[in-house]
Amino acid sequence: EINYGMRLNKKIDNEVKANFPNANLLVGITQSVIDEYLQLGVSMERIKYVPNGVEVDRFKKVINRKTILEKYGIGNDEFVFLTVGRNHIKKNFKLIIDALKILKLNTSMKCKVLFVGNGVKELRHYASDCSVIDSVIFSEPEFNIDYDKFQLPADELIDTYLSADVFICPSSIETFGIVIVEAMAA
């Protein structure tokens, strides 16, 4: 429906069909990926199921919510909706802005929607056109990563998850939404 996927390119699709069945090993992160491999003729013996996950213990920390929200220009008394991910049509981020417009028209709720991810600032014009620009924050952070101790998600993103009141994932399609598991851990 959204015309998304590398296999829409006939050349790539032909390469996948020709080569995947001959692969020594393929990783399937969800049952739908495994089913796709099977449809391509890959034998189950050559598919390794490796589910995505998070280190839950990294999310068990005390944070100073006020300090984290101040970093984004959000008041400690405001309700915080959070969404995380790169800006792409499949993420359906405009739906959040549309919902925020309805919320603002029908309540006096003090809230902010925090978009965190690459390209989210491109939504600024849409939020402005919907008259909710004062209630949205677009953050394209460059997290400080110590590659000797590399971990995902970055500690700063974990702090952001922990400071939010509600996480929103409006995606129209995801193979596996790791952000959902991260939000659940928070």
mmCIF file with all atom_site columns, C-alpha atoms in Angstrom:
data_model
loop_
_atom_site.group_PDB
_atom_site.id
_atom_site.type_symbol
_atom_site.label_atom_id
_atom_site.label_alt_id
_atom_site.label_comp_id
_atom_site.label_asym_id
_atom_site.label_entity_id
_atom_site.label_seq_id
_atom_site.pdbx_PDB_ins_code
_atom_site.Cartn_x
_atom_site.Cartn_y
_atom_site.Cartn_z
_atom_site.occupancy
_atom_site.B_iso_or_equiv
_atom_site.pdbx_formal_charge
_atom_site.auth_seq_id
_atom_site.auth_comp_id
_atom_site.auth_asym_id
_atom_site.auth_atom_id
_atom_site.pdbx_PDB_model_num
ATOM 1   C CA . GLU A 1 1   ? 0.000   0.000   0.000   1.00 0.00 ? 1   GLU A CA 1
ATOM 2   C CA . ILE A 1 2   ? 2.819   2.420   0.726   1.00 0.00 ? 2   ILE A CA 1
ATOM 3   C CA . ASN A 1 3   ? 5.049   1.137   -2.062  1.00 0.00 ? 3   ASN A CA 1
ATOM 4   C CA . TYR A 1 4   ? 7.819   0.212   0.360   1.00 0.00 ? 4   TYR A CA 1
ATOM 5   C CA . GLY A 1 5   ? 10.453  -2.489  0.208   1.00 0.00 ? 5   GLY A CA 1
ATOM 6   C CA . MET A 1 6   ? 13.692  -3.230  -1.592  1.00 0.00 ? 6   MET A CA 1
ATOM 7   C CA . ARG A 1 7   ? 12.094  -6.155  -3.422  1.00 0.00 ? 7   ARG A CA 1
ATOM 8   C CA . LEU A 1 8   ? 9.842   -3.772  -5.341  1.00 0.00 ? 8   LEU A CA 1
ATOM 9   C CA . ASN A 1 9   ? 12.956  -3.237  -7.453  1.00 0.00 ? 9   ASN A CA 1
ATOM 10  C CA . LYS A 1 10  ? 12.761  -6.123  -9.977  1.00 0.00 ? 10  LYS A CA 1
ATOM 11  C CA . LYS A 1 11  ? 16.560  -6.489  -10.143 1.00 0.00 ? 11  LYS A CA 1
ATOM 12  C CA . ILE A 1 12  ? 16.872  -6.814  -6.361  1.00 0.00 ? 12  ILE A CA 1
ATOM 13  C CA . ASP A 1 13  ? 13.857  -9.149  -6.231  1.00 0.00 ? 13  ASP A CA 1
ATOM 14  C CA . ASN A 1 14  ? 15.448  -11.403 -8.875  1.00 0.00 ? 14  ASN A CA 1
ATOM 15  C CA . GLU A 1 15  ? 18.726  -11.436 -6.920  1.00 0.00 ? 15  GLU A CA 1
ATOM 16  C CA . VAL A 1 16  ? 16.879  -12.379 -3.717  1.00 0.00 ? 16  VAL A CA 1
ATOM 17  C CA . LYS A 1 17  ? 14.952  -15.160 -5.473  1.00 0.00 ? 17  LYS A CA 1
ATOM 18  C CA . ALA A 1 18  ? 18.112  -16.514 -7.099  1.00 0.00 ? 18  ALA A CA 1
ATOM 19  C CA . ASN A 1 19  ? 20.475  -16.325 -4.133  1.00 0.00 ? 19  ASN A CA 1
ATOM 20  C CA . PHE A 1 20  ? 18.555  -16.694 -0.876  1.00 0.00 ? 20  PHE A CA 1
ATOM 21  C CA . PRO A 1 21  ? 17.699  -20.380 -1.452  1.00 0.00 ? 21  PRO A CA 1
ATOM 22  C CA . ASN A 1 22  ? 21.441  -21.063 -1.833  1.00 0.00 ? 22  ASN A CA 1
ATOM 23  C CA . ALA A 1 23  ? 22.541  -19.179 1.281   1.00 0.00 ? 23  ALA A CA 1
ATOM 24  C CA . ASN A 1 24  ? 24.357  -21.172 3.948   1.00 0.00 ? 24  ASN A CA 1
ATOM 25  C CA . LEU A 1 25  ? 22.459  -19.420 6.715   1.00 0.00 ? 25  LEU A CA 1
ATOM 26  C CA . LEU A 1 26  ? 19.799  -16.732 6.974   1.00 0.00 ? 26  LEU A CA 1
ATOM 27  C CA . VAL A 1 27  ? 18.640  -14.959 10.108  1.00 0.00 ? 27  VAL A CA 1
ATOM 28  C CA . GLY A 1 28  ? 14.925  -14.549 10.676  1.00 0.00 ? 28  GLY A CA 1
ATOM 29  C CA . ILE A 1 29  ? 13.953  -11.964 13.292  1.00 0.00 ? 29  ILE A CA 1
ATOM 30  C CA . THR A 1 30  ? 10.215  -12.689 13.111  1.00 0.00 ? 30  THR A CA 1
ATOM 31  C CA . GLN A 1 31  ? 7.948   -15.493 11.932  1.00 0.00 ? 31  GLN A CA 1
ATOM 32  C CA . SER A 1 32  ? 6.891   -13.370 8.941   1.00 0.00 ? 32  SER A CA 1
ATOM 33  C CA . VAL A 1 33  ? 10.529  -13.134 7.805   1.00 0.00 ? 33  VAL A CA 1
ATOM 34  C CA . ILE A 1 34  ? 10.970  -16.895 8.245   1.00 0.00 ? 34  ILE A CA 1
ATOM 35  C CA . ASP A 1 35  ? 7.768   -17.518 6.263   1.00 0.00 ? 35  ASP A CA 1
ATOM 36  C CA . GLU A 1 36  ? 9.110   -15.318 3.459   1.00 0.00 ? 36  GLU A CA 1
ATOM 37  C CA . TYR A 1 37  ? 12.371  -17.313 3.376   1.00 0.00 ? 37  TYR A CA 1
ATOM 38  C CA . LEU A 1 38  ? 10.385  -20.554 3.218   1.00 0.00 ? 38  LEU A CA 1
ATOM 39  C CA . GLN A 1 39  ? 8.300   -19.176 0.315   1.00 0.00 ? 39  GLN A CA 1
ATOM 40  C CA . LEU A 1 40  ? 11.571  -18.440 -1.480  1.00 0.00 ? 40  LEU A CA 1
ATOM 41  C CA . GLY A 1 41  ? 12.572  -22.100 -1.138  1.00 0.00 ? 41  GLY A CA 1
ATOM 42  C CA . VAL A 1 42  ? 15.046  -21.771 1.723   1.00 0.00 ? 42  VAL A CA 1
ATOM 43  C CA . SER A 1 43  ? 15.089  -24.919 3.826   1.00 0.00 ? 43  SER A CA 1
ATOM 44  C CA . MET A 1 44  ? 14.246  -24.531 7.517   1.00 0.00 ? 44  MET A CA 1
ATOM 45  C CA . GLU A 1 45  ? 17.635  -26.054 8.404   1.00 0.00 ? 45  GLU A CA 1
ATOM 46  C CA . ARG A 1 46  ? 19.308  -22.963 6.928   1.00 0.00 ? 46  ARG A CA 1
ATOM 47  C CA . ILE A 1 47  ? 17.210  -20.456 8.859   1.00 0.00 ? 47  ILE A CA 1
ATOM 48  C CA . LYS A 1 48  ? 18.259  -19.318 12.323  1.00 0.00 ? 48  LYS A CA 1
ATOM 49  C CA . TYR A 1 49  ? 15.621  -17.568 14.413  1.00 0.00 ? 49  TYR A CA 1
ATOM 50  C CA . VAL A 1 50  ? 17.237  -14.709 16.327  1.00 0.00 ? 50  VAL A CA 1
ATOM 51  C CA . PRO A 1 51  ? 14.588  -12.498 17.914  1.00 0.00 ? 51  PRO A CA 1
ATOM 52  C CA . ASN A 1 52  ? 15.338  -8.881  18.584  1.00 0.00 ? 52  ASN A CA 1
ATOM 53  C CA . GLY A 1 53  ? 15.489  -7.843  22.198  1.00 0.00 ? 53  GLY A CA 1
ATOM 54  C CA . VAL A 1 54  ? 16.913  -5.399  24.675  1.00 0.00 ? 54  VAL A CA 1
ATOM 55  C CA . GLU A 1 55  ? 18.939  -5.597  27.850  1.00 0.00 ? 55  GLU A CA 1
ATOM 56  C CA . VAL A 1 56  ? 16.117  -4.855  30.267  1.00 0.00 ? 56  VAL A CA 1
ATOM 57  C CA . ASP A 1 57  ? 18.518  -4.168  33.135  1.00 0.00 ? 57  ASP A CA 1
ATOM 58  C CA . ARG A 1 58  ? 19.818  -1.086  31.304  1.00 0.00 ? 58  ARG A CA 1
ATOM 59  C CA . PHE A 1 59  ? 16.335  0.426   31.664  1.00 0.00 ? 59  PHE A CA 1
ATOM 60  C CA . LYS A 1 60  ? 16.216  -0.123  35.433  1.00 0.00 ? 60  LYS A CA 1
ATOM 61  C CA . LYS A 1 61  ? 17.757  3.120   36.530  1.00 0.00 ? 61  LYS A CA 1
ATOM 62  C CA . VAL A 1 62  ? 16.639  6.210   38.340  1.00 0.00 ? 62  VAL A CA 1
ATOM 63  C CA . ILE A 1 63  ? 16.579  9.326   36.205  1.00 0.00 ? 63  ILE A CA 1
ATOM 64  C CA . ASN A 1 64  ? 15.982  12.982  36.874  1.00 0.00 ? 64  ASN A CA 1
ATOM 65  C CA . ARG A 1 65  ? 12.942  13.483  34.631  1.00 0.00 ? 65  ARG A CA 1
ATOM 66  C CA . LYS A 1 66  ? 12.963  17.244  35.028  1.00 0.00 ? 66  LYS A CA 1
ATOM 67  C CA . THR A 1 67  ? 16.562  17.509  33.788  1.00 0.00 ? 67  THR A CA 1
ATOM 68  C CA . ILE A 1 68  ? 15.911  15.283  30.790  1.00 0.00 ? 68  ILE A CA 1
ATOM 69  C CA . LEU A 1 69  ? 12.747  17.159  29.813  1.00 0.00 ? 69  LEU A CA 1
ATOM 70  C CA . GLU A 1 70  ? 14.511  20.524  30.192  1.00 0.00 ? 70  GLU A CA 1
ATOM 71  C CA . LYS A 1 71  ? 17.013  19.330  27.587  1.00 0.00 ? 71  LYS A CA 1
ATOM 72  C CA . TYR A 1 72  ? 14.101  19.154  25.137  1.00 0.00 ? 72  TYR A CA 1
ATOM 73  C CA . GLY A 1 73  ? 12.438  22.346  26.347  1.00 0.00 ? 73  GLY A CA 1
ATOM 74  C CA . ILE A 1 74  ? 9.550   20.474  27.958  1.00 0.00 ? 74  ILE A CA 1
ATOM 75  C CA . GLY A 1 75  ? 8.081   21.539  31.279  1.00 0.00 ? 75  GLY A CA 1
ATOM 76  C CA . ASN A 1 76  ? 8.012   19.004  34.100  1.00 0.00 ? 76  ASN A CA 1
ATOM 77  C CA . ASP A 1 77  ? 4.236   19.518  34.378  1.00 0.00 ? 77  ASP A CA 1
ATOM 78  C CA . GLU A 1 78  ? 3.572   18.604  30.728  1.00 0.00 ? 78  GLU A CA 1
ATOM 79  C CA . PHE A 1 79  ? 2.372   15.178  29.629  1.00 0.00 ? 79  PHE A CA 1
ATOM 80  C CA . VAL A 1 80  ? 4.934   13.700  27.223  1.00 0.00 ? 80  VAL A CA 1
ATOM 81  C CA . PHE A 1 81  ? 4.066   11.543  24.222  1.00 0.00 ? 81  PHE A CA 1
ATOM 82  C CA . LEU A 1 82  ? 7.176   9.989   22.646  1.00 0.00 ? 82  LEU A CA 1
ATOM 83  C CA . THR A 1 83  ? 7.812   8.391   19.281  1.00 0.00 ? 83  THR A CA 1
ATOM 84  C CA . VAL A 1 84  ? 11.191  7.134   18.100  1.00 0.00 ? 84  VAL A CA 1
ATOM 85  C CA . GLY A 1 85  ? 12.365  6.300   14.605  1.00 0.00 ? 85  GLY A CA 1
ATOM 86  C CA . ARG A 1 86  ? 13.582  7.739   11.347  1.00 0.00 ? 86  ARG A CA 1
ATOM 87  C CA . ASN A 1 87  ? 11.109  9.813   9.401   1.00 0.00 ? 87  ASN A CA 1
ATOM 88  C CA . HIS A 1 88  ? 9.737   7.592   6.669   1.00 0.00 ? 88  HIS A CA 1
ATOM 89  C CA . ILE A 1 89  ? 6.259   7.260   5.177   1.00 0.00 ? 89  ILE A CA 1
ATOM 90  C CA . LYS A 1 90  ? 5.910   3.769   6.722   1.00 0.00 ? 90  LYS A CA 1
ATOM 91  C CA . LYS A 1 91  ? 6.378   5.256   10.210  1.00 0.00 ? 91  LYS A CA 1
ATOM 92  C CA . ASN A 1 92  ? 3.102   7.176   9.746   1.00 0.00 ? 92  ASN A CA 1
ATOM 93  C CA . PHE A 1 93  ? 4.270   10.082  11.943  1.00 0.00 ? 93  PHE A CA 1
ATOM 94  C CA . LYS A 1 94  ? 1.793   12.506  10.381  1.00 0.00 ? 94  LYS A CA 1
ATOM 95  C CA . LEU A 1 95  ? -0.957  10.509  12.080  1.00 0.00 ? 95  LEU A CA 1
ATOM 96  C CA . ILE A 1 96  ? 0.454   11.590  15.462  1.00 0.00 ? 96  ILE A CA 1
ATOM 97  C CA . ILE A 1 97  ? 0.342   15.238  14.388  1.00 0.00 ? 97  ILE A CA 1
ATOM 98  C CA . ASP A 1 98  ? -3.243  14.785  13.184  1.00 0.00 ? 98  ASP A CA 1
ATOM 99  C CA . ALA A 1 99  ? -4.203  13.208  16.525  1.00 0.00 ? 99  ALA A CA 1
ATOM 100 C CA . LEU A 1 100 ? -2.458  16.011  18.414  1.00 0.00 ? 100 LEU A CA 1
ATOM 101 C CA . LYS A 1 101 ? -4.494  18.573  16.470  1.00 0.00 ? 101 LYS A CA 1
ATOM 102 C CA . ILE A 1 102 ? -7.710  16.834  17.547  1.00 0.00 ? 102 ILE A CA 1
ATOM 103 C CA . LEU A 1 103 ? -6.467  16.592  21.143  1.00 0.00 ? 103 LEU A CA 1
ATOM 104 C CA . LYS A 1 104 ? -5.616  20.301  21.222  1.00 0.00 ? 104 LYS A CA 1
ATOM 105 C CA . LEU A 1 105 ? -9.018  21.246  19.785  1.00 0.00 ? 105 LEU A CA 1
ATOM 106 C CA . ASN A 1 106 ? -10.932 19.139  22.297  1.00 0.00 ? 106 ASN A CA 1
ATOM 107 C CA . THR A 1 107 ? -8.977  19.414  25.564  1.00 0.00 ? 107 THR A CA 1
ATOM 108 C CA . SER A 1 108 ? -6.887  21.824  27.545  1.00 0.00 ? 108 SER A CA 1
ATOM 109 C CA . MET A 1 109 ? -4.281  19.142  28.245  1.00 0.00 ? 109 MET A CA 1
ATOM 110 C CA . LYS A 1 110 ? -0.724  20.455  28.668  1.00 0.00 ? 110 LYS A CA 1
ATOM 111 C CA . CYS A 1 111 ? 1.304   18.080  26.541  1.00 0.00 ? 111 CYS A CA 1
ATOM 112 C CA . LYS A 1 112 ? 4.157   17.760  24.138  1.00 0.00 ? 112 LYS A CA 1
ATOM 113 C CA . VAL A 1 113 ? 4.888   15.194  21.464  1.00 0.00 ? 113 VAL A CA 1
ATOM 114 C CA . LEU A 1 114 ? 8.570   14.373  21.208  1.00 0.00 ? 114 LEU A CA 1
ATOM 115 C CA . PHE A 1 115 ? 9.759   12.933  17.897  1.00 0.00 ? 115 PHE A CA 1
ATOM 116 C CA . VAL A 1 116 ? 13.266  11.433  18.139  1.00 0.00 ? 116 VAL A CA 1
ATOM 117 C CA . GLY A 1 117 ? 15.010  10.179  15.014  1.00 0.00 ? 117 GLY A CA 1
ATOM 118 C CA . ASN A 1 118 ? 16.709  11.004  11.760  1.00 0.00 ? 118 ASN A CA 1
ATOM 119 C CA . GLY A 1 119 ? 14.764  13.304  9.456   1.00 0.00 ? 119 GLY A CA 1
ATOM 120 C CA . VAL A 1 120 ? 11.965  14.089  11.924  1.00 0.00 ? 120 VAL A CA 1
ATOM 121 C CA . LYS A 1 121 ? 12.551  17.826  11.534  1.00 0.00 ? 121 LYS A CA 1
ATOM 122 C CA . GLU A 1 122 ? 11.076  17.472  8.038   1.00 0.00 ? 122 GLU A CA 1
ATOM 123 C CA . LEU A 1 123 ? 7.684   17.204  9.785   1.00 0.00 ? 123 LEU A CA 1
ATOM 124 C CA . ARG A 1 124 ? 7.960   20.793  11.071  1.00 0.00 ? 124 ARG A CA 1
ATOM 125 C CA . HIS A 1 125 ? 5.991   22.293  8.176   1.00 0.00 ? 125 HIS A CA 1
ATOM 126 C CA . TYR A 1 126 ? 3.190   19.754  8.556   1.00 0.00 ? 126 TYR A CA 1
ATOM 127 C CA . ALA A 1 127 ? 2.947   20.447  12.300  1.00 0.00 ? 127 ALA A CA 1
ATOM 128 C CA . SER A 1 128 ? 2.881   24.165  11.565  1.00 0.00 ? 128 SER A CA 1
ATOM 129 C CA . ASP A 1 129 ? 0.144   23.742  8.953   1.00 0.00 ? 129 ASP A CA 1
ATOM 130 C CA . CYS A 1 130 ? -1.866  21.771  11.545  1.00 0.00 ? 130 CYS A CA 1
ATOM 131 C CA . SER A 1 131 ? -1.368  24.575  14.107  1.00 0.00 ? 131 SER A CA 1
ATOM 132 C CA . VAL A 1 132 ? 0.355   22.328  16.668  1.00 0.00 ? 132 VAL A CA 1
ATOM 133 C CA . ILE A 1 133 ? 3.965   23.411  16.186  1.00 0.00 ? 133 ILE A CA 1
ATOM 134 C CA . ASP A 1 134 ? 4.024   24.775  19.742  1.00 0.00 ? 134 ASP A CA 1
ATOM 135 C CA . SER A 1 135 ? 3.274   21.282  21.086  1.00 0.00 ? 135 SER A CA 1
ATOM 136 C CA . VAL A 1 136 ? 5.860   19.252  19.196  1.00 0.00 ? 136 VAL A CA 1
ATOM 137 C CA . ILE A 1 137 ? 9.598   18.787  19.597  1.00 0.00 ? 137 ILE A CA 1
ATOM 138 C CA . PHE A 1 138 ? 11.722  17.330  16.831  1.00 0.00 ? 138 PHE A CA 1
ATOM 139 C CA . SER A 1 139 ? 15.051  15.880  17.952  1.00 0.00 ? 139 SER A CA 1
ATOM 140 C CA . GLU A 1 140 ? 17.665  14.425  15.658  1.00 0.00 ? 140 GLU A CA 1
ATOM 141 C CA . PRO A 1 141 ? 20.271  13.641  18.296  1.00 0.00 ? 141 PRO A CA 1
ATOM 142 C CA . GLU A 1 142 ? 23.789  12.513  17.719  1.00 0.00 ? 142 GLU A CA 1
ATOM 143 C CA . PHE A 1 143 ? 24.282  10.312  20.734  1.00 0.00 ? 143 PHE A CA 1
ATOM 144 C CA . ASN A 1 144 ? 27.693  10.153  22.367  1.00 0.00 ? 144 ASN A CA 1
ATOM 145 C CA . ILE A 1 145 ? 28.753  6.589   21.675  1.00 0.00 ? 145 ILE A CA 1
ATOM 146 C CA . ASP A 1 146 ? 31.800  5.019   23.287  1.00 0.00 ? 146 ASP A CA 1
ATOM 147 C CA . TYR A 1 147 ? 32.628  2.400   20.645  1.00 0.00 ? 147 TYR A CA 1
ATOM 148 C CA . ASP A 1 148 ? 34.704  0.471   23.168  1.00 0.00 ? 148 ASP A CA 1
ATOM 149 C CA . LYS A 1 149 ? 31.489  -0.042  25.147  1.00 0.00 ? 149 LYS A CA 1
ATOM 150 C CA . PHE A 1 150 ? 29.022  0.108   22.250  1.00 0.00 ? 150 PHE A CA 1
ATOM 151 C CA . GLN A 1 151 ? 25.427  -0.629  23.200  1.00 0.00 ? 151 GLN A CA 1
ATOM 152 C CA . LEU A 1 152 ? 22.076  0.019   21.620  1.00 0.00 ? 152 LEU A CA 1
ATOM 153 C CA . PRO A 1 153 ? 20.047  1.952   22.371  1.00 0.00 ? 153 PRO A CA 1
ATOM 154 C CA . ALA A 1 154 ? 22.266  4.793   23.526  1.00 0.00 ? 154 ALA A CA 1
ATOM 155 C CA . ASP A 1 155 ? 22.026  5.702   27.214  1.00 0.00 ? 155 ASP A CA 1
ATOM 156 C CA . GLU A 1 156 ? 20.595  9.125   26.308  1.00 0.00 ? 156 GLU A CA 1
ATOM 157 C CA . LEU A 1 157 ? 17.761  7.457   24.391  1.00 0.00 ? 157 LEU A CA 1
ATOM 158 C CA . ILE A 1 158 ? 17.003  5.194   27.346  1.00 0.00 ? 158 ILE A CA 1
ATOM 159 C CA . ASP A 1 159 ? 16.762  8.318   29.520  1.00 0.00 ? 159 ASP A CA 1
ATOM 160 C CA . THR A 1 160 ? 14.320  9.801   27.000  1.00 0.00 ? 160 THR A CA 1
ATOM 161 C CA . TYR A 1 161 ? 12.160  6.674   27.035  1.00 0.00 ? 161 TYR A CA 1
ATOM 162 C CA . LEU A 1 162 ? 12.134  6.734   30.842  1.00 0.00 ? 162 LEU A CA 1
ATOM 163 C CA . SER A 1 163 ? 11.078  10.394  30.948  1.00 0.00 ? 163 SER A CA 1
ATOM 164 C CA . ALA A 1 164 ? 8.053   9.946   28.640  1.00 0.00 ? 164 ALA A CA 1
ATOM 165 C CA . ASP A 1 165 ? 4.519   9.256   29.836  1.00 0.00 ? 165 ASP A CA 1
ATOM 166 C CA . VAL A 1 166 ? 3.312   7.388   26.746  1.00 0.00 ? 166 VAL A CA 1
ATOM 167 C CA . PHE A 1 167 ? 5.096   5.837   23.777  1.00 0.00 ? 167 PHE A CA 1
ATOM 168 C CA . ILE A 1 168 ? 3.396   5.921   20.374  1.00 0.00 ? 168 ILE A CA 1
ATOM 169 C CA . CYS A 1 169 ? 4.254   3.654   17.436  1.00 0.00 ? 169 CYS A CA 1
ATOM 170 C CA . PRO A 1 170 ? 1.913   4.531   14.559  1.00 0.00 ? 170 PRO A CA 1
ATOM 171 C CA . SER A 1 171 ? 3.826   2.550   11.912  1.00 0.00 ? 171 SER A CA 1
ATOM 172 C CA . SER A 1 172 ? 1.791   1.097   9.090   1.00 0.00 ? 172 SER A CA 1
ATOM 173 C CA . ILE A 1 173 ? 4.388   -1.674  8.577   1.00 0.00 ? 173 ILE A CA 1
ATOM 174 C CA . GLU A 1 174 ? 7.344   -3.001  10.573  1.00 0.00 ? 174 GLU A CA 1
ATOM 175 C CA . THR A 1 175 ? 9.237   -6.261  10.324  1.00 0.00 ? 175 THR A CA 1
ATOM 176 C CA . PHE A 1 176 ? 9.981   -5.918  13.996  1.00 0.00 ? 176 PHE A CA 1
ATOM 177 C CA . GLY A 1 177 ? 9.550   -2.665  15.872  1.00 0.00 ? 177 GLY A CA 1
ATOM 178 C CA . ILE A 1 178 ? 12.531  -2.705  18.245  1.00 0.00 ? 178 ILE A CA 1
ATOM 179 C CA . VAL A 1 179 ? 11.348  0.678   19.570  1.00 0.00 ? 179 VAL A CA 1
ATOM 180 C CA . ILE A 1 180 ? 8.267   -1.046  20.965  1.00 0.00 ? 180 ILE A CA 1
ATOM 181 C CA . VAL A 1 181 ? 10.410  -3.461  22.976  1.00 0.00 ? 181 VAL A CA 1
ATOM 182 C CA . GLU A 1 182 ? 12.619  -0.583  24.150  1.00 0.00 ? 182 GLU A CA 1
ATOM 183 C CA . ALA A 1 183 ? 9.542   1.381   25.231  1.00 0.00 ? 183 ALA A CA 1
ATOM 184 C CA . MET A 1 184 ? 8.158   -1.659  27.049  1.00 0.00 ? 184 MET A CA 1
ATOM 185 C CA . ALA A 1 185 ? 11.462  -2.074  28.879  1.00 0.00 ? 185 ALA A CA 1
ATOM 186 C CA . ALA A 1 186 ? 11.234  1.569   29.979  1.00 0.00 ? 186 ALA A CA 1
#
